[in-house]
PDB file of C-alpha atoms in Angstrom:
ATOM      1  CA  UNK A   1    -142.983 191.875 -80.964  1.00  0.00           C
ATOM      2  CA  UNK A   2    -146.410 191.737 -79.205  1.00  0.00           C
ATOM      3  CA  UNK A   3    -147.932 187.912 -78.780  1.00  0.00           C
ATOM      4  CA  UNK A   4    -150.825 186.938 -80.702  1.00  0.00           C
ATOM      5  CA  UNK A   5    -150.499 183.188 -81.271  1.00  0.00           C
ATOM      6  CA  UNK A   6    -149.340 179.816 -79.319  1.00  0.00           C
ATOM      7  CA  UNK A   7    -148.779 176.515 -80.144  1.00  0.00           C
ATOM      8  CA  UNK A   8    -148.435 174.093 -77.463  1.00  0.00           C
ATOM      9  CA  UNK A   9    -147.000 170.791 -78.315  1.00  0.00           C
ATOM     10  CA  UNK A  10    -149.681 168.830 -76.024  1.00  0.00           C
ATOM     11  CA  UNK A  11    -153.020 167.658 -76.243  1.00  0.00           C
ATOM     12  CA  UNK A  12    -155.690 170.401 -74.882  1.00  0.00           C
ATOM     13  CA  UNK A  13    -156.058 170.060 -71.327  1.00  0.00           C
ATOM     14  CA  UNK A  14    -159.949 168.427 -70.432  1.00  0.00           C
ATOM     15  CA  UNK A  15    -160.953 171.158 -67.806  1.00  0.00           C
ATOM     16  CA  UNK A  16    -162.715 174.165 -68.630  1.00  0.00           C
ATOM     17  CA  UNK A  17    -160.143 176.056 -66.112  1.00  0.00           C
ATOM     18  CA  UNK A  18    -157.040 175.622 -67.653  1.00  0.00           C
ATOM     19  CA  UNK A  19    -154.678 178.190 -67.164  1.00  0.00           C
ATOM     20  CA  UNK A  20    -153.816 178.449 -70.851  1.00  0.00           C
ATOM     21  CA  UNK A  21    -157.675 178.839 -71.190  1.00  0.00           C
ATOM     22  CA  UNK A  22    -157.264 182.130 -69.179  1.00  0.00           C
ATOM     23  CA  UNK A  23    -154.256 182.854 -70.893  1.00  0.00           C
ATOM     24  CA  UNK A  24    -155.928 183.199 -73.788  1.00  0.00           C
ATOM     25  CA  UNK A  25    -159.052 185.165 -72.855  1.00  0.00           C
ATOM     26  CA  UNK A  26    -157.052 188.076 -70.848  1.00  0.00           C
ATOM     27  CA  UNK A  27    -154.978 188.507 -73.716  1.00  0.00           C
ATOM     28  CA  UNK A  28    -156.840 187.954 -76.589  1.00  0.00           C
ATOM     29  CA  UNK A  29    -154.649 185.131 -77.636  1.00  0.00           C
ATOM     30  CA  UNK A  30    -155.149 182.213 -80.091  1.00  0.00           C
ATOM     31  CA  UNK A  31    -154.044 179.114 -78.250  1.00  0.00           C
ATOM     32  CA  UNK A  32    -153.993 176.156 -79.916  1.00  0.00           C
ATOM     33  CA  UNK A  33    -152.834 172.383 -78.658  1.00  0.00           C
ATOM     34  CA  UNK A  34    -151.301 169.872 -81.208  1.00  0.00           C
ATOM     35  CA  UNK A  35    -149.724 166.718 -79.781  1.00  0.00           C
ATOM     36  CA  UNK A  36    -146.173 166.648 -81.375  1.00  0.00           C
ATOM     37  CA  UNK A  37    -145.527 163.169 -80.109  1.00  0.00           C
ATOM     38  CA  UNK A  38    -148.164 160.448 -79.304  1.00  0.00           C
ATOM     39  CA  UNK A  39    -147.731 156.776 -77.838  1.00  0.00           C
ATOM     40  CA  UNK A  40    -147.612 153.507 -80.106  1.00  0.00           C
ATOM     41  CA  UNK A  41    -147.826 150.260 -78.033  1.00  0.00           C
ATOM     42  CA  UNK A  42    -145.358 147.284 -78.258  1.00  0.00           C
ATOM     43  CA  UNK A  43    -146.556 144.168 -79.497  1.00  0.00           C
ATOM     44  CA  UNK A  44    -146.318 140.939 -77.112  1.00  0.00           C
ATOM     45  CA  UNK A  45    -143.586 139.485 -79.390  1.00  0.00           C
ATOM     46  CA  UNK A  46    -141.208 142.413 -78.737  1.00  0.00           C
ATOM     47  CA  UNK A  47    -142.174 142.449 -74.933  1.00  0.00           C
ATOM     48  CA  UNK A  48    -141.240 138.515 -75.094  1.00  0.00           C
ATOM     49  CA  UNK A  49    -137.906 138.890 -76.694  1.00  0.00           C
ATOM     50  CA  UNK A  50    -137.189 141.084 -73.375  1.00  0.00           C
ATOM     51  CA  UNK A  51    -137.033 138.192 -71.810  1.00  0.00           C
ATOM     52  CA  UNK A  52    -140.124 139.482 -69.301  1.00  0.00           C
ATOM     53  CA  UNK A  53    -142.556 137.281 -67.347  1.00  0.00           C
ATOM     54  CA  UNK A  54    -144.763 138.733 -65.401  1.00  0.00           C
ATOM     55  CA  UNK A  55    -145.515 136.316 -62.759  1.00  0.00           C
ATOM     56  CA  UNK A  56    -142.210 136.843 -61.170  1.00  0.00           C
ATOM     57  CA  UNK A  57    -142.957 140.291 -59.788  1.00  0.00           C
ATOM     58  CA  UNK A  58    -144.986 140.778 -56.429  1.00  0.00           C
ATOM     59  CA  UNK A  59    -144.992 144.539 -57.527  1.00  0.00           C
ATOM     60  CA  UNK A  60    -145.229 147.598 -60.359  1.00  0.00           C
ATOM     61  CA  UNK A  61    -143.889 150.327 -60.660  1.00  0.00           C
ATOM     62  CA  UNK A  62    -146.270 152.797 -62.089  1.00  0.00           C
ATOM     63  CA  UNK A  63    -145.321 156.180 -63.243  1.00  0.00           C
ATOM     64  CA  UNK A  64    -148.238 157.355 -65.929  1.00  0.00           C
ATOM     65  CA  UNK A  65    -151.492 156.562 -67.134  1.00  0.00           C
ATOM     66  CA  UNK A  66    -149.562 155.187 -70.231  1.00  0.00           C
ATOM     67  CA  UNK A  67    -147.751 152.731 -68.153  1.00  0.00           C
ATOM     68  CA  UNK A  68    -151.082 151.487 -66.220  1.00  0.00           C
ATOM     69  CA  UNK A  69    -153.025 151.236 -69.747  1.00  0.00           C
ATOM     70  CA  UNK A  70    -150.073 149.531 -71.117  1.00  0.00           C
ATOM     71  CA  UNK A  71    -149.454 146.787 -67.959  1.00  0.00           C
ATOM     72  CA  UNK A  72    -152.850 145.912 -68.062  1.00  0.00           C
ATOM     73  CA  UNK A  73    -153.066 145.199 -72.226  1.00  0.00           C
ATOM     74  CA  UNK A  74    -149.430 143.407 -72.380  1.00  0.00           C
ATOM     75  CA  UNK A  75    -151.167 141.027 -69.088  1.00  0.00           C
ATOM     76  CA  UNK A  76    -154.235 140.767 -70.962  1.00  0.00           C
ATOM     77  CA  UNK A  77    -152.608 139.855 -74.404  1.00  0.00           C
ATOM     78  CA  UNK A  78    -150.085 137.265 -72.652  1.00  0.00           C
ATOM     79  CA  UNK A  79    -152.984 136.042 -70.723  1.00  0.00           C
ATOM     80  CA  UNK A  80    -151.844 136.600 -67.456  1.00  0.00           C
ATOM     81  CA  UNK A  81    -154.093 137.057 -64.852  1.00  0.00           C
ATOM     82  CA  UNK A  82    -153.200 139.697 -62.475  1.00  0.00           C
ATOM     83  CA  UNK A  83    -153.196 138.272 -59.097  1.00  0.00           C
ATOM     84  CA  UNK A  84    -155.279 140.690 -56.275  1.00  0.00           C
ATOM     85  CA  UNK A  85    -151.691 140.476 -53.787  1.00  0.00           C
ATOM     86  CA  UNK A  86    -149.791 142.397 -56.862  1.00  0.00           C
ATOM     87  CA  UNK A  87    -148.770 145.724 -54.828  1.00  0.00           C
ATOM     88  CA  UNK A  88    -148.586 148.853 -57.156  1.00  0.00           C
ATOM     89  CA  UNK A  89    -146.250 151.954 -56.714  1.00  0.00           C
ATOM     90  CA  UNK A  90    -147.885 155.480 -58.487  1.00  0.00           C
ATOM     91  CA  UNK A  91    -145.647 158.273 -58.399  1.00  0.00           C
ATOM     92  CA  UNK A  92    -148.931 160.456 -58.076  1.00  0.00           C
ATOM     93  CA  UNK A  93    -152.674 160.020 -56.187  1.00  0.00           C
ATOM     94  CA  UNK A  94    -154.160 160.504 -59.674  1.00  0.00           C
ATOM     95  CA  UNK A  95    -151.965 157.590 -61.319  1.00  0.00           C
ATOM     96  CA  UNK A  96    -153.225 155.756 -58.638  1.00  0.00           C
ATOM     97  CA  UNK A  97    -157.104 156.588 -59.051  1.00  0.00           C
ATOM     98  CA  UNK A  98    -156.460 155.987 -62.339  1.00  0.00           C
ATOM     99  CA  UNK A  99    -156.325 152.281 -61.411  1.00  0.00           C
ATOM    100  CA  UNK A 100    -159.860 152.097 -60.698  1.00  0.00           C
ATOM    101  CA  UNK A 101    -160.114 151.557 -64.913  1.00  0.00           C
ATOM    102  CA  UNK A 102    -159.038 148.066 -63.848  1.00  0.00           C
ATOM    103  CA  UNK A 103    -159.150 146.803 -60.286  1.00  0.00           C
ATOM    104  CA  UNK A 104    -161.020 147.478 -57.331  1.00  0.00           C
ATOM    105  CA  UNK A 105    -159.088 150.062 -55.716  1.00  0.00           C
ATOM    106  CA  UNK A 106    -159.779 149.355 -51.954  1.00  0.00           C
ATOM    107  CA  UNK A 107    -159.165 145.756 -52.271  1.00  0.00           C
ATOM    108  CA  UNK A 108    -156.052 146.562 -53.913  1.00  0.00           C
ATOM    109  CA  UNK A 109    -152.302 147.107 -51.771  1.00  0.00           C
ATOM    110  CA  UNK A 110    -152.209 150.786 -53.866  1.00  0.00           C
ATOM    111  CA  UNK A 111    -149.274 153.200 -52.700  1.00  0.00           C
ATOM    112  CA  UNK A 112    -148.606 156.745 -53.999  1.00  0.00           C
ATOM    113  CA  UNK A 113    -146.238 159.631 -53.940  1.00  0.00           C
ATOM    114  CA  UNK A 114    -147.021 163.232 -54.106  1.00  0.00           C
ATOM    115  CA  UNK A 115    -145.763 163.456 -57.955  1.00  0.00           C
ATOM    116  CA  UNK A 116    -141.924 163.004 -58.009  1.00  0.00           C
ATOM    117  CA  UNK A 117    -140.356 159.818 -58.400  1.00  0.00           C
ATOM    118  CA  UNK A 118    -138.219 160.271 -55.320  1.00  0.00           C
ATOM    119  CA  UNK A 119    -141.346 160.727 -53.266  1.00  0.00           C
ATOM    120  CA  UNK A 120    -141.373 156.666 -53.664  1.00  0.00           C
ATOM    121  CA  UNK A 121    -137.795 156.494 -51.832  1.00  0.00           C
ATOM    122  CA  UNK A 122    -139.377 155.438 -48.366  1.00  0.00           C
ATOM    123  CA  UNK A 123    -141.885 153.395 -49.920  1.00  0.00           C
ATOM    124  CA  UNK A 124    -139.444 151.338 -51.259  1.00  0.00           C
ATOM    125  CA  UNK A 125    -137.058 151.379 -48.434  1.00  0.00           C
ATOM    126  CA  UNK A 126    -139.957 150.028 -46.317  1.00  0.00           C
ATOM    127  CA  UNK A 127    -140.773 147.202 -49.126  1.00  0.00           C
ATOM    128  CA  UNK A 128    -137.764 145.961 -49.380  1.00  0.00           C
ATOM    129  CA  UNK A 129    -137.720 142.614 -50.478  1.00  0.00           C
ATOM    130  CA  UNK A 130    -140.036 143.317 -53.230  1.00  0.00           C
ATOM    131  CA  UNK A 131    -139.377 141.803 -57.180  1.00  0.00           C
ATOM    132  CA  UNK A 132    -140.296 145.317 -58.788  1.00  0.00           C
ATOM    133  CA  UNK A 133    -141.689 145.186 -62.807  1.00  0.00           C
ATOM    134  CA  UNK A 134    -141.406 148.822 -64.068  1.00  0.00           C
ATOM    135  CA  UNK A 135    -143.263 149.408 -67.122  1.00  0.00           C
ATOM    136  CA  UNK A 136    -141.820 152.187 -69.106  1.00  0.00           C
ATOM    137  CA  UNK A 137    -142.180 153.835 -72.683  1.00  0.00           C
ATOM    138  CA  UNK A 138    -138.506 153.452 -74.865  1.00  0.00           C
ATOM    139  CA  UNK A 139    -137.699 156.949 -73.276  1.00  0.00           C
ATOM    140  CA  UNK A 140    -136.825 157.149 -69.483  1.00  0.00           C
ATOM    141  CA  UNK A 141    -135.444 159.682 -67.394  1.00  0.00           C
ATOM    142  CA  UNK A 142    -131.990 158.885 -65.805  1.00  0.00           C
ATOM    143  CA  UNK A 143    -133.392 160.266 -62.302  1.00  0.00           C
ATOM    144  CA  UNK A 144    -135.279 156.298 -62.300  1.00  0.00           C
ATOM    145  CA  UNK A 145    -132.569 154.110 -62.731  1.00  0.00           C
ATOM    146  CA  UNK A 146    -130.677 156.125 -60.802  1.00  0.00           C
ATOM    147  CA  UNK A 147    -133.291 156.483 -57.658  1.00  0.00           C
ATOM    148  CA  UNK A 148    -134.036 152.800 -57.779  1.00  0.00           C
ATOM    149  CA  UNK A 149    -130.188 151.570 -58.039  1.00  0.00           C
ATOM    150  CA  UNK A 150    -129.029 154.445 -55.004  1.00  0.00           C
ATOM    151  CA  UNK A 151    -132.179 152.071 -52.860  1.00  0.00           C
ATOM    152  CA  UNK A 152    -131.429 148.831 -54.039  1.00  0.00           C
ATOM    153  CA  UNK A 153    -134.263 147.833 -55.765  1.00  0.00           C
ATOM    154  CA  UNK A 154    -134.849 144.865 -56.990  1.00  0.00           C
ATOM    155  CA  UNK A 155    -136.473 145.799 -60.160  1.00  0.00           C
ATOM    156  CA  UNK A 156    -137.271 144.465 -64.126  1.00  0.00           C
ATOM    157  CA  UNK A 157    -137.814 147.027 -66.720  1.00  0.00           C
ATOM    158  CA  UNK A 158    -139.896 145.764 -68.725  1.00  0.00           C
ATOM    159  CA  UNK A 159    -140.250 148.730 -72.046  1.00  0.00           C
ATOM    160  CA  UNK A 160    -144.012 148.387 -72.933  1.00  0.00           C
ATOM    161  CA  UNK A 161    -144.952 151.642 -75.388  1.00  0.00           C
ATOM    162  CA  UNK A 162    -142.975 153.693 -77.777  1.00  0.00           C
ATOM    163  CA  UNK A 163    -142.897 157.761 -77.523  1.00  0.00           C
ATOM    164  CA  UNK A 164    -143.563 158.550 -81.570  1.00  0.00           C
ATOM    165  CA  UNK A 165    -143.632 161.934 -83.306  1.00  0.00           C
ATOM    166  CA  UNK A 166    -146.754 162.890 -84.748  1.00  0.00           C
ATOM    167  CA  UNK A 167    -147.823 163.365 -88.099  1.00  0.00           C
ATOM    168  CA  UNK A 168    -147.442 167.779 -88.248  1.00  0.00           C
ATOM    169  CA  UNK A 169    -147.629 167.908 -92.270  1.00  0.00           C
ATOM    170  CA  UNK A 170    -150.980 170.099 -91.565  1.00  0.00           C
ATOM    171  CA  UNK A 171    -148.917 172.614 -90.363  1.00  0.00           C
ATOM    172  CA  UNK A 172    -146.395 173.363 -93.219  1.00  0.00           C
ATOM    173  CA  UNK A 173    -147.384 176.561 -93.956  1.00  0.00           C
ATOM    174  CA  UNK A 174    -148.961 178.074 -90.551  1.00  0.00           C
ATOM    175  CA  UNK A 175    -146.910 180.503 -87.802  1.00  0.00           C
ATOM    176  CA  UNK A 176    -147.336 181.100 -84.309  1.00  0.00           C
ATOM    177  CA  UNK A 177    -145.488 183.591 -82.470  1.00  0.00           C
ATOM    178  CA  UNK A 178    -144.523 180.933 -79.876  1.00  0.00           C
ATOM    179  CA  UNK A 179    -143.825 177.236 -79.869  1.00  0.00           C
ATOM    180  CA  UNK A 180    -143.868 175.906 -76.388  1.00  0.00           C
ATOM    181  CA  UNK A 181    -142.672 172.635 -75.490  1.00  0.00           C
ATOM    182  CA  UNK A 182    -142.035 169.976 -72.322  1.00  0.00           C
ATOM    183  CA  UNK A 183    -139.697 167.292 -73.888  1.00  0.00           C
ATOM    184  CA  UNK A 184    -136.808 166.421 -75.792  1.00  0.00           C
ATOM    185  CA  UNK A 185    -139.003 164.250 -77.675  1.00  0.00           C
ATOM    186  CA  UNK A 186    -141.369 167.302 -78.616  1.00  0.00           C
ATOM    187  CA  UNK A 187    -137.957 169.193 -80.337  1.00  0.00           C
ATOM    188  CA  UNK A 188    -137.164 165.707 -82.124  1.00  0.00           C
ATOM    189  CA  UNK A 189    -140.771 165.701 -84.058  1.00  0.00           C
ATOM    190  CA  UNK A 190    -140.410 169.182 -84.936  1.00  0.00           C
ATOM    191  CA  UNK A 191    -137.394 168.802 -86.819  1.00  0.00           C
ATOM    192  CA  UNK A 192    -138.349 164.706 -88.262  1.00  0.00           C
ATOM    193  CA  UNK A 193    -141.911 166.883 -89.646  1.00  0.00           C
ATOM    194  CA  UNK A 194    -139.928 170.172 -90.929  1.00  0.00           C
ATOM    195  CA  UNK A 195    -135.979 169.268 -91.122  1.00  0.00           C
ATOM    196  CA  UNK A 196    -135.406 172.968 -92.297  1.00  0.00           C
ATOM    197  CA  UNK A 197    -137.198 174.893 -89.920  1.00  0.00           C
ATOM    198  CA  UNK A 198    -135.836 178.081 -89.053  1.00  0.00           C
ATOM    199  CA  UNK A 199    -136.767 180.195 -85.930  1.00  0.00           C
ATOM    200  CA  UNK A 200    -136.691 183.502 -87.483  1.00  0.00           C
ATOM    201  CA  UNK A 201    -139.305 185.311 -85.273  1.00  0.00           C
ATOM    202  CA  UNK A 202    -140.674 182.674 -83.687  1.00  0.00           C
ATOM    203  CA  UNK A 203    -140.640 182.582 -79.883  1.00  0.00           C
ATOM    204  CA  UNK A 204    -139.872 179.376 -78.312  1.00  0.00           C
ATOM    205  CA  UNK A 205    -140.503 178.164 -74.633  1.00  0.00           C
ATOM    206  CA  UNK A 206    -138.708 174.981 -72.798  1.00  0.00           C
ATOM    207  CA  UNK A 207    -140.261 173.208 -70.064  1.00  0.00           C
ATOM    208  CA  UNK A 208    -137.828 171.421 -68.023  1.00  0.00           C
ATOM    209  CA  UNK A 209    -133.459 171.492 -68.284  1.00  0.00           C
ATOM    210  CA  UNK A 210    -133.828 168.803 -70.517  1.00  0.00           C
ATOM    211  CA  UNK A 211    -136.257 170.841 -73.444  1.00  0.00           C
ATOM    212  CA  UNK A 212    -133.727 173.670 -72.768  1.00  0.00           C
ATOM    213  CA  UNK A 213    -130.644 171.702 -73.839  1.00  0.00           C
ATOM    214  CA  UNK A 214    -132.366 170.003 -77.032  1.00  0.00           C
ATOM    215  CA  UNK A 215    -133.514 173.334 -77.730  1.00  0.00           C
ATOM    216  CA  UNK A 216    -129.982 174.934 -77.797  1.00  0.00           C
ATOM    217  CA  UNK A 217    -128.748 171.471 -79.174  1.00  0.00           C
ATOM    218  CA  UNK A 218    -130.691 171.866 -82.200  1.00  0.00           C
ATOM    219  CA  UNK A 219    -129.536 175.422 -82.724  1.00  0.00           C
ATOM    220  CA  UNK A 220    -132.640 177.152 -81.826  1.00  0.00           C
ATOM    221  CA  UNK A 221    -132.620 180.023 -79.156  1.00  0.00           C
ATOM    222  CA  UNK A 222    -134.716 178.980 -75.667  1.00  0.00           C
ATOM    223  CA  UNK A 223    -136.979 182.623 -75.318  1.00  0.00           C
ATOM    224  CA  UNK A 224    -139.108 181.605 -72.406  1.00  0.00           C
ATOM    225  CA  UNK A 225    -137.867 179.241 -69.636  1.00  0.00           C
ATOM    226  CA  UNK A 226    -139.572 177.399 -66.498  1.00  0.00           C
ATOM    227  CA  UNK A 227    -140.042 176.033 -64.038  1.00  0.00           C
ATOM    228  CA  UNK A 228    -137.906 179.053 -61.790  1.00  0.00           C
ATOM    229  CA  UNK A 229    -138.375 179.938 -58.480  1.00  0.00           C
ATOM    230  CA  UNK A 230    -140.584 182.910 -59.282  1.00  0.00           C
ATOM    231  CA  UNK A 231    -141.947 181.603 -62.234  1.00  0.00           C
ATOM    232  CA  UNK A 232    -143.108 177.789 -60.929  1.00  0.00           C
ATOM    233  CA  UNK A 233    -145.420 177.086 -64.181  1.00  0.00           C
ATOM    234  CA  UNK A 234    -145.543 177.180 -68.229  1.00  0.00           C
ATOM    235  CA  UNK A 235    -148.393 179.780 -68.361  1.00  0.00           C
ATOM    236  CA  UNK A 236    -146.872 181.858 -65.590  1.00  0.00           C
ATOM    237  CA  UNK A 237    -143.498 182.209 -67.526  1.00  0.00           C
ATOM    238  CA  UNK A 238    -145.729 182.773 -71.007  1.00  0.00           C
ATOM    239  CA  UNK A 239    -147.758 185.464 -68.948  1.00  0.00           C
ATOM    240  CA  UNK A 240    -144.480 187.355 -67.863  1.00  0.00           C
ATOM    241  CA  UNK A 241    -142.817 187.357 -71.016  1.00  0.00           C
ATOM    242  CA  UNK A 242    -146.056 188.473 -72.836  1.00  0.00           C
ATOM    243  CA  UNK A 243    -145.988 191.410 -70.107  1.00  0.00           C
ATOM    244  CA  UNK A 244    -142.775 191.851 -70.972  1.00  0.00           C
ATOM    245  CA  UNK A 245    -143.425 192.265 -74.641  1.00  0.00           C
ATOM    246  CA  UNK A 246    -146.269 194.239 -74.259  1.00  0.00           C
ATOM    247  CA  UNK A 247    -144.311 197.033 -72.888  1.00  0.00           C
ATOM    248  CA  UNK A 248    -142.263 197.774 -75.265  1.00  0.00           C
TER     249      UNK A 248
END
């Protein structure tokens, strides 16, 4: 069955050179990007009854924009001011630019990784005696809690945002011929929107081991997988199985 039409359960990328973008135009494909899950802030009250308090961390542990936007509005709404010494941790240069939407960046101690949470490993074994805050949403993967306990970290999580499925009533009664998603959390909305959705025809594509097992946990068939070796990105495993599909 030949590929027409894709839904991909993120919001559309902001650069004209997206590879879905060229996706799309070499193979005449409708592409369209719906957010299955979105993130809902906690309220200062909940962040209280976690016992957290900010001024007793020299350092933060940033791993998204979410998590910057959401330090700076739980400081802001407990009226904390955050001192200029406060060293911050970005698993990624961009997470760190990002920063710039609320500090002066070069007066700032800013550190970065290349975009894996274990790129921070020597970071942290070189700041050792740091009190760590790490602002998460209510979903985090194990590979954190893990990476900071195997370095001894001295660390507070402190849960600042909710991951919540979107509102997908719009799209009762449309079909694509593939549904691609990147998180457990995407599979989860898909089935609290439509609890009787069938796969029938539709294709379906997993980003990541953990979208492949809530895939086949929910009883739905995983038709395009990535990352692989030869196949590093989303649109690169799309592109080979519409090639694939095309053939025949």
């Amino acid at each position: 069955m030949k590929v027409k039409s894709i839904l991909v359960s993120q919001p559309e990328p902001q650069t004209e050179n997206s590879p879905y973008f060229d996706l799309a135009n070499k193979y005449k494909l409708k592409v369209d990007f719906i957010p299955f899950i979105h993130v809902a802030g906690v309220d200062v009250a909940e962040v209280r009854k976690q016992k957290i308090n900010l001024a007793n961390h020299t350092a933060v542990i940033l791993t998204s924009r979410n998590a910057v936007d959401h330090f700076f509005r739980i400081a802001e709404e407990m009226r904390y001011t955050v001192p200029n010494d406060l060293k911050y941790f970005c698993t990624s240069e961009a997470i760190a630019y990002y920063l710039q939407k609320y500090v002066v960046y070069r007066k700032r101690k800013i550190y970065f990784g290349q975009s894996k949470f274990q790129d921070l490993v020597p970071l942290f074994k070189k700041h050792k005696t740091e009190k760590y805050l790490l602002p998460t949403s209510d979903i985090l993967k194990p590979q954190v809690p893990d990476t900071l306990a195997e370095c001894g970290v001295d660390y507070t999580r402190a849960v600042l945002y909710n991951t919540v499925s979107s509102d997908l009533s719009h799209l009762a009664d449309v079909k694509y011929d593939i549904l691609v998603f990147f998180s457990p959390s995407g599979i989860k909305s898909l089935f609290e929107n439509f609890p009787d959705f069938e796969q029938g025809n539709t294709r379906i594509a997993g980003f990541g081991n953990t979208t492949h097992k809530a895939i086949e946990e929910a009883g739905l068939t995983v038709n395009i997988k990535a990352p692989s070796p030869k196949l590093p990105s989303m649109t690169m495993a799309i592109e080979h199985y519409i090639k694939e599909m095309n053939k025949k």
